[in-house]
PDB file of C-alpha atoms in Angstrom:
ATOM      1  CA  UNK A   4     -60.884-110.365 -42.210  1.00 43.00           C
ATOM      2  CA  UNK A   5     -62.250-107.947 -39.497  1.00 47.00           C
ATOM      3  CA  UNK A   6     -66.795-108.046 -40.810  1.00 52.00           C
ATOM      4  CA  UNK A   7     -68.931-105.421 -39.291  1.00 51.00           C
ATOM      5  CA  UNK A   8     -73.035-106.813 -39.832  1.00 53.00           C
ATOM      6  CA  UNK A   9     -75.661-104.747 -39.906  1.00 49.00           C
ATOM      7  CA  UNK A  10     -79.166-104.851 -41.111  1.00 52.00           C
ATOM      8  CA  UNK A  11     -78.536-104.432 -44.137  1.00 48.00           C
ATOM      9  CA  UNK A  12     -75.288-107.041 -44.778  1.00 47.00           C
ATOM     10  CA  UNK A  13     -72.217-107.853 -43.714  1.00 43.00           C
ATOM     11  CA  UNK A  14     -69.341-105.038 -44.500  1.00 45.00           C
ATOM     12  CA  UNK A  15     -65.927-106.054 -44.214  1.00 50.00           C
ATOM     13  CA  UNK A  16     -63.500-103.434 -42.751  1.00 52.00           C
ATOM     14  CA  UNK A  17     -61.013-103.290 -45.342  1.00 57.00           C
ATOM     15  CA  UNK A  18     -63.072-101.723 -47.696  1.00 66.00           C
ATOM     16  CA  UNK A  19     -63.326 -97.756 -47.408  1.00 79.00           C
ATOM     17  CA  UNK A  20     -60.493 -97.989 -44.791  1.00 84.00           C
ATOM     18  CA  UNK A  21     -59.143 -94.999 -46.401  1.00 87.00           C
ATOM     19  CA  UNK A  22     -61.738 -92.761 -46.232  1.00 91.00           C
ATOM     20  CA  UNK A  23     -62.709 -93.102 -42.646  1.00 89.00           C
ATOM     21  CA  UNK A  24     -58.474 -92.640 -42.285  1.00 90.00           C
ATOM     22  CA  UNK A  25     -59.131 -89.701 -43.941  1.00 94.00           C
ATOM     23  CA  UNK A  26     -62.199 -87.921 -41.941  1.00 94.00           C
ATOM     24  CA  UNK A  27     -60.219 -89.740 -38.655  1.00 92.00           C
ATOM     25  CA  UNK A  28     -57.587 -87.272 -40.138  1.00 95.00           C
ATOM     26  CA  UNK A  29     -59.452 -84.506 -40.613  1.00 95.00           C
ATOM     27  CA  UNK A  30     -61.266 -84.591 -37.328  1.00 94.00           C
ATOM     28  CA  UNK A  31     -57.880 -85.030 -35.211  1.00 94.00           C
ATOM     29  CA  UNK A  32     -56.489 -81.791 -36.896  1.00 96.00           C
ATOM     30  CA  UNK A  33     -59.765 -79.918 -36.192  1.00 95.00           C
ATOM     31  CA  UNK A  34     -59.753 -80.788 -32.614  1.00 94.00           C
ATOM     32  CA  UNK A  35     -56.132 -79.473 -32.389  1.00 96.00           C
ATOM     33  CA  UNK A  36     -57.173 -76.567 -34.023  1.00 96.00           C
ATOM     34  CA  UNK A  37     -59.651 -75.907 -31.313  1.00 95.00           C
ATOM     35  CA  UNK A  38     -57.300 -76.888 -28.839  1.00 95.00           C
ATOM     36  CA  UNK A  39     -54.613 -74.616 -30.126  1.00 96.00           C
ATOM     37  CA  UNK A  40     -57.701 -71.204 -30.687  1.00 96.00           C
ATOM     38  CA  UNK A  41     -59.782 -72.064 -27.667  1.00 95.00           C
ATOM     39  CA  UNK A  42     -61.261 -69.137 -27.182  1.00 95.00           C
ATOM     40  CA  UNK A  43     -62.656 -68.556 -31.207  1.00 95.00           C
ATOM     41  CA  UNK A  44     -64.034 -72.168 -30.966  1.00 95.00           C
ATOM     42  CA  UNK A  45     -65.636 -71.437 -27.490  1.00 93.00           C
ATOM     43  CA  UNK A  46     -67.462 -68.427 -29.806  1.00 95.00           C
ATOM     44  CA  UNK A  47     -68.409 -70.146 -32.327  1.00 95.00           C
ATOM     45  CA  UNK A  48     -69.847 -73.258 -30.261  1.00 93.00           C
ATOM     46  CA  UNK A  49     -71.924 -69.782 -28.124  1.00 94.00           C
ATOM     47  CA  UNK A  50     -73.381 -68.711 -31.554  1.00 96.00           C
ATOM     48  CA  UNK A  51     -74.393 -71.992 -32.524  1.00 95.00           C
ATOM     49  CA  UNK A  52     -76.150 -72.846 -29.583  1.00 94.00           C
ATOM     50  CA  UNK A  53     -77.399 -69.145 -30.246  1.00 95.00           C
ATOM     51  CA  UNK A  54     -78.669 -69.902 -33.574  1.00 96.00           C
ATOM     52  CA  UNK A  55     -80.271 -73.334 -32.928  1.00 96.00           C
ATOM     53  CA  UNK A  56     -82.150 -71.822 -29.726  1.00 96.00           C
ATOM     54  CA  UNK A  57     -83.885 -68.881 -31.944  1.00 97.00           C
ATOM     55  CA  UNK A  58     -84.656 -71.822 -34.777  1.00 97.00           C
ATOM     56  CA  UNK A  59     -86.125 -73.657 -32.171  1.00 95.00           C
ATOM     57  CA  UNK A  60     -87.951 -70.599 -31.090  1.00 95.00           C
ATOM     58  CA  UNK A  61     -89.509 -70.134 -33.941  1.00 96.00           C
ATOM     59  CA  UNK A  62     -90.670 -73.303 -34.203  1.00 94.00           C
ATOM     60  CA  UNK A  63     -92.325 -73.716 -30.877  1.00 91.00           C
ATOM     61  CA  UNK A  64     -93.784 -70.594 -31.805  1.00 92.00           C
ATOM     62  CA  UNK A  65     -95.282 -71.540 -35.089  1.00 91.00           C
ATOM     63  CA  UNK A  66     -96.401 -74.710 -33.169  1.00 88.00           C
ATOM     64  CA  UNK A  67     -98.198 -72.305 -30.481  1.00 86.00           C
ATOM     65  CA  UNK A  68    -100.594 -71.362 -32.971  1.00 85.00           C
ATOM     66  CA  UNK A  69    -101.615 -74.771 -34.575  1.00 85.00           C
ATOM     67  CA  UNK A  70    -102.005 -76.879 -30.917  1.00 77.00           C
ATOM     68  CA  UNK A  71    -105.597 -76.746 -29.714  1.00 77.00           C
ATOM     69  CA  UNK A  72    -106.290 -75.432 -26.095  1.00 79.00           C
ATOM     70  CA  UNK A  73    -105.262 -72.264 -24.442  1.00 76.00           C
ATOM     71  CA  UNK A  74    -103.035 -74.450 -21.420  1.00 78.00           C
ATOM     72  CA  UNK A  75    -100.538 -75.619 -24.916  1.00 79.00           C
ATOM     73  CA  UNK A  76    -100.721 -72.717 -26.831  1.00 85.00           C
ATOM     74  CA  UNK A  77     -99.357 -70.595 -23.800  1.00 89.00           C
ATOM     75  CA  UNK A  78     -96.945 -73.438 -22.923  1.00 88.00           C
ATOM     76  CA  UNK A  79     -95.444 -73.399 -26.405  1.00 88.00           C
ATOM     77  CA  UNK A  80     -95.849 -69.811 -26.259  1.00 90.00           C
ATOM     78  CA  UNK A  81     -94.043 -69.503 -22.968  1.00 92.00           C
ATOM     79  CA  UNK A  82     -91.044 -71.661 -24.422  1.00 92.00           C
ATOM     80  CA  UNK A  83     -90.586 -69.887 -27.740  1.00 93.00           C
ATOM     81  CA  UNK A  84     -89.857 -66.631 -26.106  1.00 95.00           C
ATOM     82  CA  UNK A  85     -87.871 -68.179 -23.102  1.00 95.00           C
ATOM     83  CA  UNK A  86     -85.592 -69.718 -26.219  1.00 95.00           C
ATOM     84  CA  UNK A  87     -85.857 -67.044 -28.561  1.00 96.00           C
ATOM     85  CA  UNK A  88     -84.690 -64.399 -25.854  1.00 95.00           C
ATOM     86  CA  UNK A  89     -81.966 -66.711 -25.172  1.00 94.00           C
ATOM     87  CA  UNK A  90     -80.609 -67.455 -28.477  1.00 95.00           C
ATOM     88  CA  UNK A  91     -80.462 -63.241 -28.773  1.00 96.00           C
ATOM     89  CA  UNK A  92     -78.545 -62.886 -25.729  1.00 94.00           C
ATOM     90  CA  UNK A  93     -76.165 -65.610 -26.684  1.00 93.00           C
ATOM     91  CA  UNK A  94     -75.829 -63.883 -30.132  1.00 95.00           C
ATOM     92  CA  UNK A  95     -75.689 -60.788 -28.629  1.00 95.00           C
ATOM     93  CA  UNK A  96     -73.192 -61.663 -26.206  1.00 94.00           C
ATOM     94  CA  UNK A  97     -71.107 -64.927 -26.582  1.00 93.00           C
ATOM     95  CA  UNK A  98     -69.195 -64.146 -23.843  1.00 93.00           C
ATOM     96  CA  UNK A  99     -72.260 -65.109 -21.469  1.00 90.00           C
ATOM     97  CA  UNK A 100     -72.253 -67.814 -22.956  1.00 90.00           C
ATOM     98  CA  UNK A 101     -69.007 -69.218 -22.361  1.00 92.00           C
ATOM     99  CA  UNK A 102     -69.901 -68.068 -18.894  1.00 93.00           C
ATOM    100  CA  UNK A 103     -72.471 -70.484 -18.576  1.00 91.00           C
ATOM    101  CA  UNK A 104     -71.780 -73.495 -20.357  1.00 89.00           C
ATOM    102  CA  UNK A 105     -68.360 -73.159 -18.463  1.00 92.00           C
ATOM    103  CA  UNK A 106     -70.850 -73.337 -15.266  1.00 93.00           C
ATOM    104  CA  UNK A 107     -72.171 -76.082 -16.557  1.00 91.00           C
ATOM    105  CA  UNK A 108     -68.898 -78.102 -16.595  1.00 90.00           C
ATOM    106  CA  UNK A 109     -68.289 -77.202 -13.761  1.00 93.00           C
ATOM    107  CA  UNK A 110     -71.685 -78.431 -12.346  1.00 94.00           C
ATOM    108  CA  UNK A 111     -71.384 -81.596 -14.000  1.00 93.00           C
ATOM    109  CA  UNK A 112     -68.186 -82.200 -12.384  1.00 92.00           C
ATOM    110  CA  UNK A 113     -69.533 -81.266  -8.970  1.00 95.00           C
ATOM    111  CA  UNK A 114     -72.592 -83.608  -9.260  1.00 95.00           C
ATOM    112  CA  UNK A 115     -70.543 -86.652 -11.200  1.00 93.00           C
ATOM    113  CA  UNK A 116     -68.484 -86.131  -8.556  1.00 92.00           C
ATOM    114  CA  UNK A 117     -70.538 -86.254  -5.694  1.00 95.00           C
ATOM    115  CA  UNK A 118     -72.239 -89.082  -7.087  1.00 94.00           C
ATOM    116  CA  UNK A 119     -68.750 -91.518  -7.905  1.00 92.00           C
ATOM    117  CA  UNK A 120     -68.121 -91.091  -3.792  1.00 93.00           C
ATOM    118  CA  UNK A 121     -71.961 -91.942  -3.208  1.00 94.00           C
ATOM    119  CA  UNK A 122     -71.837 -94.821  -5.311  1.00 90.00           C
ATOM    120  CA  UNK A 123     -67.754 -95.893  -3.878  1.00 88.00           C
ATOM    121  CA  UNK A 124     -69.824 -95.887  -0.187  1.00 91.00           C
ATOM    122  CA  UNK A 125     -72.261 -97.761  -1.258  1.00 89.00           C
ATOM    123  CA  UNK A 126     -70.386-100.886  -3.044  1.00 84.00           C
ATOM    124  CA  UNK A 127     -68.905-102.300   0.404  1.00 82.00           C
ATOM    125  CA  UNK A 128     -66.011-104.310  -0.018  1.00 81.00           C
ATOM    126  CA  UNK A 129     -66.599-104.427  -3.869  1.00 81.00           C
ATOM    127  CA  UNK A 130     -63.427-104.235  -6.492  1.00 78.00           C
ATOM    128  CA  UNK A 131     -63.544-101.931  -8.526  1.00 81.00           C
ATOM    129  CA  UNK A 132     -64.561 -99.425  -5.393  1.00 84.00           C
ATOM    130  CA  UNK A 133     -61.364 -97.680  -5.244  1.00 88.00           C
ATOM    131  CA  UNK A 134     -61.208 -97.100  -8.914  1.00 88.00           C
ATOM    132  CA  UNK A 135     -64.645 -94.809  -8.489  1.00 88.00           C
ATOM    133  CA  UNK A 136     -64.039 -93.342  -5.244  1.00 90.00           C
ATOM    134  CA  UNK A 137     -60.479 -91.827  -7.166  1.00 92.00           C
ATOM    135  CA  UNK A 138     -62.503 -91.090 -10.107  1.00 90.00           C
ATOM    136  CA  UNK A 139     -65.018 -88.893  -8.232  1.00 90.00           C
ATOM    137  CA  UNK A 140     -62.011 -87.128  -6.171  1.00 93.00           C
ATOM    138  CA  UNK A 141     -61.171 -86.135  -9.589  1.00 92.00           C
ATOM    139  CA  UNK A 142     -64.261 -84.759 -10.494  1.00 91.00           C
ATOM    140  CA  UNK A 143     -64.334 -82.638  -7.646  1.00 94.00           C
ATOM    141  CA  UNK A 144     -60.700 -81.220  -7.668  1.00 93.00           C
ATOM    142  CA  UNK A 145     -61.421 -80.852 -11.263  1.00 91.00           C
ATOM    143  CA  UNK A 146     -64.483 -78.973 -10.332  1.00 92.00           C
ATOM    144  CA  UNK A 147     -63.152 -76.709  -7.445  1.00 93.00           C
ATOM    145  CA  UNK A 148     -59.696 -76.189  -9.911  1.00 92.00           C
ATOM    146  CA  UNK A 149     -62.263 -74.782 -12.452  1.00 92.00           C
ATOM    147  CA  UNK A 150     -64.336 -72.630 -10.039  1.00 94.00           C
ATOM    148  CA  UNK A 151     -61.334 -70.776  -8.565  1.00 94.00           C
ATOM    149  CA  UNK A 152     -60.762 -69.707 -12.249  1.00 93.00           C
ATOM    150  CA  UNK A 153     -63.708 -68.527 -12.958  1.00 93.00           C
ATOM    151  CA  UNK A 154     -64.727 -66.522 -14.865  1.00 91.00           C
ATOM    152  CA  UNK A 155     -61.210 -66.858 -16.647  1.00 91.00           C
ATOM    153  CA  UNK A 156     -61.647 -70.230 -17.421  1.00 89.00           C
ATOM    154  CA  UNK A 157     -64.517 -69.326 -19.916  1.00 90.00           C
ATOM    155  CA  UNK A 158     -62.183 -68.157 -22.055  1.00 91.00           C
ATOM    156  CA  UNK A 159     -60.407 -71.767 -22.623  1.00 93.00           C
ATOM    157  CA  UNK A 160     -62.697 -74.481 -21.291  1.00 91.00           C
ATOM    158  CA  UNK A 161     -65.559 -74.343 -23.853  1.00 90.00           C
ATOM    159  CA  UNK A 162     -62.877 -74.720 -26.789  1.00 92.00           C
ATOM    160  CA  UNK A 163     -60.819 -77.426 -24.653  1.00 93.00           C
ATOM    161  CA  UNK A 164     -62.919 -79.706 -24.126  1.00 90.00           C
ATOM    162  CA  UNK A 165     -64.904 -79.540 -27.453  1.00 91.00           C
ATOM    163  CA  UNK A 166     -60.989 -79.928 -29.250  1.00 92.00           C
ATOM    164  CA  UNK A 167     -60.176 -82.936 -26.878  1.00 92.00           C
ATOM    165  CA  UNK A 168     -63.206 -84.757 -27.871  1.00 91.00           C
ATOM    166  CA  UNK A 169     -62.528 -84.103 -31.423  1.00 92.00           C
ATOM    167  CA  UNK A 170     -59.037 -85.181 -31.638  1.00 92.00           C
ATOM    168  CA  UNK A 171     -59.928 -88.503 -29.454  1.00 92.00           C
ATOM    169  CA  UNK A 172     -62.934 -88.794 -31.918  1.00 90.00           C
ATOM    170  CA  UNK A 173     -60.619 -88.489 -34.754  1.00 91.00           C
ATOM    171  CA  UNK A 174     -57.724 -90.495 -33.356  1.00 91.00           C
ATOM    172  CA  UNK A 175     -60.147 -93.423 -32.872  1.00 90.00           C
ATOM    173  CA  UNK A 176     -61.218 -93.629 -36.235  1.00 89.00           C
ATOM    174  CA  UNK A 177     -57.610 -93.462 -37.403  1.00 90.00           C
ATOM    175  CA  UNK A 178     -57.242 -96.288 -35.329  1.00 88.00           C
ATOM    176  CA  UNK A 179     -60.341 -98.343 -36.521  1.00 87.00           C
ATOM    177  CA  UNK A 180     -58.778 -97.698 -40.189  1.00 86.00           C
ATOM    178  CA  UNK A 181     -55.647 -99.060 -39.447  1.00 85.00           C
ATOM    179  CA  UNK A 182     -57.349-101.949 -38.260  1.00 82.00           C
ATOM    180  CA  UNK A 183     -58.997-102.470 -41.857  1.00 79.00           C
ATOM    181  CA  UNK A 184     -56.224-101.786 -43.447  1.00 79.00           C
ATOM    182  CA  UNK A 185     -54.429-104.767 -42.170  1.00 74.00           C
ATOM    183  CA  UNK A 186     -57.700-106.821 -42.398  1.00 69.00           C
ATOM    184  CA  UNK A 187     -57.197-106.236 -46.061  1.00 56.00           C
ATOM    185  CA  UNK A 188     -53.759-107.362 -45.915  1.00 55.00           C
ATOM    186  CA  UNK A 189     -54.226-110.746 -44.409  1.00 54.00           C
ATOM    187  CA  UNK A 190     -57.344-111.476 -46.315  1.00 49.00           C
ATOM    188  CA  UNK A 191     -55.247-110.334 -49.316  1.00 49.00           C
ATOM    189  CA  UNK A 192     -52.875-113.618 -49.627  1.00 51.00           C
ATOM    190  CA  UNK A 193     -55.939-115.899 -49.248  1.00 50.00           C
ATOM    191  CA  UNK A 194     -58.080-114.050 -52.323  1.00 48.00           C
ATOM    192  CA  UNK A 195     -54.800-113.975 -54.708  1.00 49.00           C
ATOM    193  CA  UNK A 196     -54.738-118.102 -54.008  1.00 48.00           C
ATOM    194  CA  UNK A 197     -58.144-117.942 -54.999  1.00 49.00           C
ATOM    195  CA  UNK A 198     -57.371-116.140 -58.297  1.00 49.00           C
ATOM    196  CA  UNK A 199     -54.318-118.425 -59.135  1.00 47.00           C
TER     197      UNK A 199
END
């Protein structure tokens, strides 16, 4: 039987298989779901990020008040308003910021890019060297395919990517519960020899 320790014990896999099957489930369908409205998920993810940079606003500007110097109090200062005047323009305006997390896919890819080749020229004769050079190439088509799109691309990216992740997420614990599920069943033969 497939065992899992952890600090606290040893937890076989079998057990609660059908719950994490379940949430794998769940997750999957809400990753297609985000795949299949990209542009509502894209939103939503824009007012989130909205919402949690006011919160955290607030916060630094609560914590402007109780730090002791002037050089803190205007640093914490300086960053709740920063964050508080951004979480208002991306609540204001989600469509900026689909504009700029799309941006900062795309400068991601440039940079992981640019880095994959770096690192390719630098292993020698290494294996394995081909493998990165083709996986920065990638990168970089990905990234230039993305920037001749833009702005368009706001409009899809966001929600793509974000559903993609959740249905591998969710696929992946499907998977892991299958694999407890037939832990279960050959531990099963051995426990009812036990009981006879």
């Amino acid at each position: 039987m497939s065992t899992v320790t952890t600090e606290t014990g040893t937890i076989t896999q079998h057990h609660g298989w059908r719950t994490l099957a379940l949430a794998g489930g769940a997750v999957a369908v809400a990753g297609l779901l985000a795949i299949a409205l990209p542009f509502a998920t894209g939103v939503a993810i824009t007012y989130l990020i909205g919402a949690l940079l006011v919160l955290g606003g607030l916060v630094h500007a609560g914590h402007a008040f109780t730090v002791r110097g002037w050089k803190r109090s205007i640093w914490q200062g300086t960053l709740a308003v920063v964050s508080i005047v951004a979480g208002v323009v991306l609540l204001t305006n989600p469509i900026v910021g689909l504009l700029s997390l799309t941006l900062l896919v795309i400068a991601y890819l440039l940079v992981d890019g640019i880095a994959e080749l770096w690192l390719s020229l630098r292993m020698g004769s290494e294996s394995g060297r081909g493998w990165i050079a083709a996986s920065g190439v990638v990168s970089l088509v990905l990234a230039g395919i993305l920037w001749a799109g833009f702005p368009v691309d706001a409009l899809w990216l966001v929600g793509v990517v974000v559903g993609a992740s959740l249905l591998a997420t969710g696929l992946s614990m499907i998977a892991v519960a299958n694999v407890g599920r037939h832990a279960g069943d050959v531990a099963t033969p051995g426990a009812e020899a036990r009981g006879a």
